[in-house]
XYZ file of C-alpha atoms in Angstrom:
256
model
C 0.000 0.000 0.000
C 1.365 3.398 -1.011
C 0.525 6.108 1.529
C 1.309 9.776 0.960
C 0.941 13.183 2.555
C 0.690 16.490 0.719
C 0.135 19.975 2.072
C -1.632 21.385 -0.966
C -1.733 24.993 0.279
C -5.187 25.653 -1.186
C -6.920 22.716 -2.815
C -9.063 24.634 -5.305
C -6.360 26.988 -6.482
C -3.897 24.123 -6.892
C -6.324 21.404 -7.974
C -4.649 20.894 -11.398
C -1.332 20.247 -9.629
C -2.937 17.785 -7.211
C -4.719 15.885 -9.979
C -1.565 15.770 -12.088
C 0.394 14.343 -9.179
C -2.310 11.776 -8.330
C -2.248 10.547 -11.922
C 1.529 10.345 -11.926
C 2.163 8.874 -8.459
C -0.929 6.644 -8.075
C -0.942 6.542 -4.254
C -3.474 4.295 -2.555
C -4.027 6.639 0.396
C -3.385 10.398 0.483
C -3.565 12.756 3.434
C -4.014 16.418 2.511
C -3.519 19.544 4.608
C -4.252 23.248 4.254
C -7.329 22.799 2.099
C -8.173 26.470 2.671
C -11.749 25.799 1.612
C -15.045 25.500 3.498
C -16.662 22.081 3.704
C -19.028 22.620 0.767
C -16.252 23.792 -1.568
C -14.140 20.651 -1.419
C -13.806 19.450 -5.061
C -15.257 16.019 -4.464
C -16.467 15.558 -8.061
C -12.969 16.032 -9.441
C -11.456 13.836 -6.733
C -13.983 11.080 -7.466
C -13.302 11.409 -11.194
C -9.615 10.806 -10.447
C -10.606 7.504 -8.832
C -10.559 8.469 -5.153
C -13.030 8.342 -2.300
C -12.608 11.075 0.296
C -13.500 12.324 3.726
C -12.610 15.866 4.702
C -13.066 18.612 7.242
C -12.913 21.967 5.503
C -12.434 25.406 6.951
C -12.761 28.825 5.379
C -9.503 30.612 4.524
C -7.124 28.418 6.524
C -6.516 24.892 7.752
C -8.589 21.941 6.508
C -7.600 18.279 6.246
C -8.691 15.354 4.075
C -8.028 11.671 3.503
C -8.331 10.162 0.018
C -8.351 6.459 -0.847
C -8.222 4.747 -4.220
C -10.451 1.663 -4.489
C -10.469 1.344 -0.691
C -13.246 1.959 1.818
C -12.756 4.811 4.288
C -14.293 4.463 7.740
C -14.157 7.767 9.580
C -13.184 7.558 13.255
C -13.108 11.230 14.244
C -12.543 14.638 12.677
C -11.017 16.520 15.573
C -8.196 15.842 17.977
C -9.613 14.823 21.374
C -8.868 16.836 24.472
C -10.234 20.327 23.830
C -13.895 20.637 22.802
C -13.449 24.395 22.301
C -10.794 23.944 19.620
C -12.590 24.540 16.317
C -9.553 24.609 14.041
C -9.677 21.903 11.371
C -6.322 20.196 11.874
C -6.994 16.493 12.431
C -8.985 13.706 10.846
C -8.721 10.000 11.588
C -9.975 6.988 9.662
C -9.546 3.264 9.167
C -8.472 2.135 5.704
C -7.526 -1.429 4.860
C -7.525 -2.271 8.600
C -4.987 0.497 9.272
C -5.620 3.595 11.391
C -4.711 6.721 9.411
C -4.235 9.882 11.482
C -3.951 12.897 9.171
C -2.786 16.061 10.878
C -1.879 19.677 10.270
C -0.038 20.634 13.433
C -0.089 24.349 14.351
C 2.795 26.492 13.137
C 3.181 28.272 16.461
C 4.811 31.491 15.292
C 5.491 34.048 16.529
C 7.453 32.698 19.477
C 6.826 33.405 22.290
C 3.119 34.008 22.351
C -0.362 32.456 22.396
C 0.106 30.714 19.047
C 3.140 28.882 20.381
C 1.267 27.985 23.567
C -1.550 26.568 21.426
C 0.986 24.512 19.482
C 2.455 22.989 22.640
C -1.006 22.201 24.007
C -1.973 20.621 20.666
C 1.140 18.433 20.703
C 0.270 17.218 24.206
C -3.181 16.210 22.998
C -1.680 14.464 19.982
C 0.763 12.506 22.156
C -2.090 11.309 24.333
C -4.109 10.086 21.348
C -1.316 8.330 19.503
C 0.015 6.742 22.684
C -3.413 5.133 22.997
C -2.865 3.564 19.578
C 0.509 2.209 20.733
C -1.083 0.667 23.817
C -3.784 -0.947 21.680
C -1.074 -2.419 19.435
C -2.814 -1.281 16.267
C -1.453 -0.845 12.749
C -1.396 2.954 12.622
C 0.107 5.771 10.584
C 0.410 9.323 11.913
C 0.989 11.476 8.879
C 0.918 15.061 7.689
C 2.442 18.490 8.087
C 3.868 18.479 11.612
C 5.359 21.970 11.410
C 8.292 20.501 13.327
C 11.909 20.452 12.158
C 13.198 17.445 14.136
C 16.969 18.004 13.925
C 19.632 20.310 12.523
C 19.995 18.024 9.509
C 16.363 18.710 8.602
C 16.777 22.402 7.762
C 19.052 24.600 5.711
C 21.351 26.628 8.005
C 19.777 25.471 11.254
C 21.509 28.186 13.313
C 19.065 30.706 11.866
C 16.051 28.884 13.267
C 16.749 28.580 16.990
C 13.917 30.922 18.045
C 11.451 29.841 15.385
C 8.452 27.843 16.606
C 9.201 25.146 14.020
C 12.581 24.450 15.612
C 12.251 25.451 19.244
C 13.731 22.978 21.702
C 10.276 22.341 23.180
C 8.886 20.973 19.916
C 12.047 19.030 19.053
C 11.921 17.418 22.486
C 8.261 16.539 22.028
C 9.031 14.912 18.671
C 11.815 12.854 20.246
C 9.451 11.760 23.000
C 6.952 10.555 20.397
C 9.634 8.450 18.720
C 10.776 7.034 22.069
C 7.249 5.752 22.650
C 7.750 3.458 19.651
C 6.818 5.495 16.578
C 9.126 5.185 13.562
C 9.995 8.232 11.437
C 9.691 6.398 8.105
C 11.607 8.785 5.840
C 14.502 9.317 8.236
C 14.685 5.554 8.812
C 14.989 4.978 5.068
C 17.475 7.815 4.578
C 19.422 8.219 7.829
C 22.218 10.405 6.447
C 20.745 12.196 3.430
C 19.652 15.815 3.265
C 15.909 15.558 2.729
C 13.511 18.494 2.651
C 9.757 18.623 2.060
C 9.171 22.396 2.080
C 10.795 25.292 0.223
C 9.655 28.882 0.738
C 8.498 30.875 -2.265
C 11.021 33.600 -1.362
C 14.750 33.940 -2.019
C 14.871 31.218 -4.713
C 14.684 28.683 -1.904
C 13.701 25.795 -4.143
C 16.407 26.327 -6.735
C 19.005 26.660 -3.958
C 17.553 23.679 -2.079
C 17.272 25.877 1.001
C 14.426 23.931 2.546
C 13.261 22.088 5.609
C 11.635 18.762 6.495
C 8.225 19.460 8.003
C 6.066 16.654 6.576
C 6.457 13.347 8.380
C 5.108 9.817 8.279
C 5.226 7.936 11.583
C 4.562 4.210 11.845
C 3.368 2.337 14.916
C 5.456 -0.660 16.061
C 2.858 -2.924 14.457
C 3.765 -1.528 11.011
C 7.424 -0.575 11.342
C 8.638 -3.884 9.940
C 6.418 -3.461 6.866
C 8.206 -0.361 5.601
C 9.495 -1.140 2.113
C 10.397 2.189 0.497
C 9.568 5.873 0.454
C 10.611 9.290 -0.696
C 9.783 12.896 -1.478
C 8.414 13.889 -4.883
C 10.573 16.998 -4.888
C 10.023 17.701 -8.577
C 6.352 18.501 -7.908
C 7.453 21.581 -5.969
C 8.945 22.861 -9.229
C 5.693 22.641 -11.183
C 3.907 25.861 -12.091
C 1.580 27.137 -9.339
C 2.635 24.320 -7.027
C 2.392 24.272 -3.255
C 5.458 25.227 -1.233
C 5.404 21.639 0.077
C 6.193 18.494 -1.908
C 4.354 15.178 -1.550
C 5.948 12.600 0.756
C 5.181 8.898 0.414
C 5.974 5.411 1.667
C 5.156 1.886 0.540
C 4.183 -0.747 3.084
C 4.215 -4.484 2.438
């Protein structure tokens, strides 16, 4: 099964890019973030025409997450991260596909640091840890996947010394990411490529893409149940170079 994540940065404005990539890559399951569209404006007809079922939680202007599946049934589990009933931001959706729990997330950016947005990010991470630790305890085949807005290590960003006080790279979020891995989750892409420079995001400014001045923000974590099934994976970096593309590139893995 080929599972991918893609922060589309506006699904309607970049729909031709998404459809082109789906046709080229043929993933079985796709998690999307930053739909930037209200629920009723999700392009379900075009997605269905491309051969995919979908569940989604839209939101006007910002946020929004979706899970697509090709020739596979999607059973929705929940469309918000447990732990804060007052949190109305559309950043999490969870489903079961092919007997595997798929947790699609768009973790808060947290900038500027310090401030309430960073506090919200830390609180959100705590809620996420609680939910995914439940999946570990239940010994389920599970994938936690999406735009984490976390740069895990210095090797995951161009010129890391410039990012020390950025919410993407603050020690608090790096520590939280390490704690998640210590609980048993496997960072699939870093496991496959332990030494390589791998980025998933390149800013639109300063010719970042052409200079490969990027960062790795989009992650795929596997529960212990699935870790041994990891066969291959990668980043479709070339998609970032397409006209009117997102500032993120799709990230994918293949499980046996």
